Amino acid sequence: MMDTQEYISIKHICSLYNIETTFVSSLNELELVELTYRQQEYFVHRDNIHKVERMIRIHRDLHINPEGIDVVLNLLEKVEAMQRETNKLKNRLSLYENE
């Protein structure tokens, strides 16, 4: 049984952001977002809403198709990992500079 407070209807998301349900279906087919099917309707878990909103912005603002969104998200993930590593190295370096 699904806790309805934990999930948001794809129809609601599409209506709210004025996008086609086929766009969200494409994201699901590419395994960029996981959809749950219950009571003849698709839902997304609320923990994934931020990710879906990010993909909608990339699609809308940059005119990138779902396949391209996958590439963009992978590159952004790598950039964020590099930034974390850079910050970690800066922190380690500052320990030696303060000696």
Short mmCIF file of C-alpha atoms in Angstrom, two decimals:
data_model
loop_
_atom_site.label_atom_id
_atom_site.label_comp_id
_atom_site.label_asym_id
_atom_site.label_seq_id
_atom_site.Cartn_x
_atom_site.Cartn_y
_atom_site.Cartn_z
CA MET A 1 0.00 0.00 0.00
CA MET A 2 1.23 3.45 -0.96
CA ASP A 3 1.24 6.41 1.43
CA THR A 4 -0.34 9.10 -0.73
CA GLN A 5 1.38 11.89 1.21
CA GLU A 6 4.74 10.51 0.09
CA TYR A 7 3.85 10.60 -3.62
CA ILE A 8 2.74 13.28 -6.06
CA SER A 9 0.71 12.58 -9.16
CA ILE A 10 2.44 13.08 -12.50
CA LYS A 11 -0.76 14.70 -13.76
CA HIS A 12 -0.47 17.27 -10.97
CA ILE A 13 3.21 17.96 -11.72
CA CYS A 14 2.53 18.31 -15.45
CA SER A 15 -0.37 20.65 -14.80
CA LEU A 16 1.63 22.72 -12.32
CA TYR A 17 4.64 23.12 -14.65
CA ASN A 18 2.67 23.12 -17.90
CA ILE A 19 4.55 20.18 -19.41
CA GLU A 20 3.40 17.09 -21.29
CA THR A 21 3.13 13.76 -19.51
CA THR A 22 5.19 12.29 -22.37
CA PHE A 23 8.17 14.36 -21.16
CA VAL A 24 8.00 12.76 -17.70
CA SER A 25 7.47 9.35 -19.32
CA SER A 26 10.64 9.89 -21.35
CA LEU A 27 12.56 10.70 -18.17
CA ASN A 28 11.26 7.47 -16.68
CA GLU A 29 12.22 5.44 -19.77
CA LEU A 30 15.76 6.84 -19.53
CA GLU A 31 15.75 5.91 -15.82
CA LEU A 32 16.27 9.53 -14.81
CA VAL A 33 13.25 9.41 -12.52
CA GLU A 34 11.42 6.50 -10.95
CA LEU A 35 7.65 6.46 -11.33
CA THR A 36 5.22 4.38 -9.31
CA TYR A 37 2.02 3.13 -10.91
CA ARG A 38 -1.02 2.85 -8.63
CA GLN A 39 -4.75 3.12 -9.21
CA GLN A 40 -4.31 3.68 -12.97
CA GLU A 41 -2.05 6.69 -12.45
CA TYR A 42 1.69 7.41 -12.25
CA PHE A 43 3.29 9.04 -9.23
CA VAL A 44 6.72 10.32 -8.25
CA HIS A 45 8.05 10.12 -4.70
CA ARG A 46 8.31 13.50 -3.02
CA ASP A 47 12.03 12.96 -2.39
CA ASN A 48 12.52 13.08 -6.18
CA ILE A 49 10.53 16.25 -6.85
CA HIS A 50 13.61 18.50 -6.67
CA LYS A 51 15.32 16.33 -9.29
CA VAL A 52 12.24 16.42 -11.56
CA GLU A 53 12.02 20.22 -11.19
CA ARG A 54 15.71 20.50 -12.09
CA MET A 55 15.17 18.42 -15.23
CA ILE A 56 12.16 20.53 -16.20
CA ARG A 57 14.26 23.71 -15.85
CA ILE A 58 17.09 22.24 -17.95
CA HIS A 59 14.58 21.19 -20.60
CA ARG A 60 12.72 24.49 -20.61
CA ASP A 61 15.57 26.99 -20.12
CA LEU A 62 18.18 25.30 -22.29
CA HIS A 63 15.85 23.53 -24.76
CA ILE A 64 17.53 20.20 -24.08
CA ASN A 65 15.75 16.93 -24.85
CA PRO A 66 15.49 14.12 -22.27
CA GLU A 67 18.53 12.29 -23.69
CA GLY A 68 20.58 15.48 -23.38
CA ILE A 69 19.34 15.99 -19.83
CA ASP A 70 20.98 12.70 -18.90
CA VAL A 71 24.32 13.99 -20.22
CA VAL A 72 23.90 17.38 -18.49
CA LEU A 73 23.06 15.75 -15.14
CA ASN A 74 26.10 13.46 -15.39
CA LEU A 75 28.36 16.43 -16.14
CA LEU A 76 26.85 18.48 -13.29
CA GLU A 77 27.39 15.56 -10.93
CA LYS A 78 31.06 15.38 -11.95
CA VAL A 79 31.51 19.14 -11.52
CA GLU A 80 29.93 18.99 -8.05
CA ALA A 81 32.19 16.07 -7.09
CA MET A 82 35.23 18.03 -8.29
CA GLN A 83 34.12 21.07 -6.28
CA ARG A 84 33.77 18.93 -3.15
CA GLU A 85 37.23 17.47 -3.73
CA THR A 86 38.70 20.95 -4.31
CA ASN A 87 37.16 22.22 -1.07
CA LYS A 88 38.50 19.21 0.80
CA LEU A 89 41.99 19.81 -0.58
CA LYS A 90 41.81 23.52 0.27
CA ASN A 91 40.87 22.65 3.83
CA ARG A 92 43.80 20.24 4.11
CA LEU A 93 46.15 22.82 2.64
CA SER A 94 45.00 25.48 5.09
CA LEU A 95 45.99 23.18 7.97
CA TYR A 96 49.59 23.18 6.72
CA GLU A 97 49.62 26.91 5.99
CA ASN A 98 48.59 27.71 9.57
CA GLU A 99 51.48 25.78 11.13
#
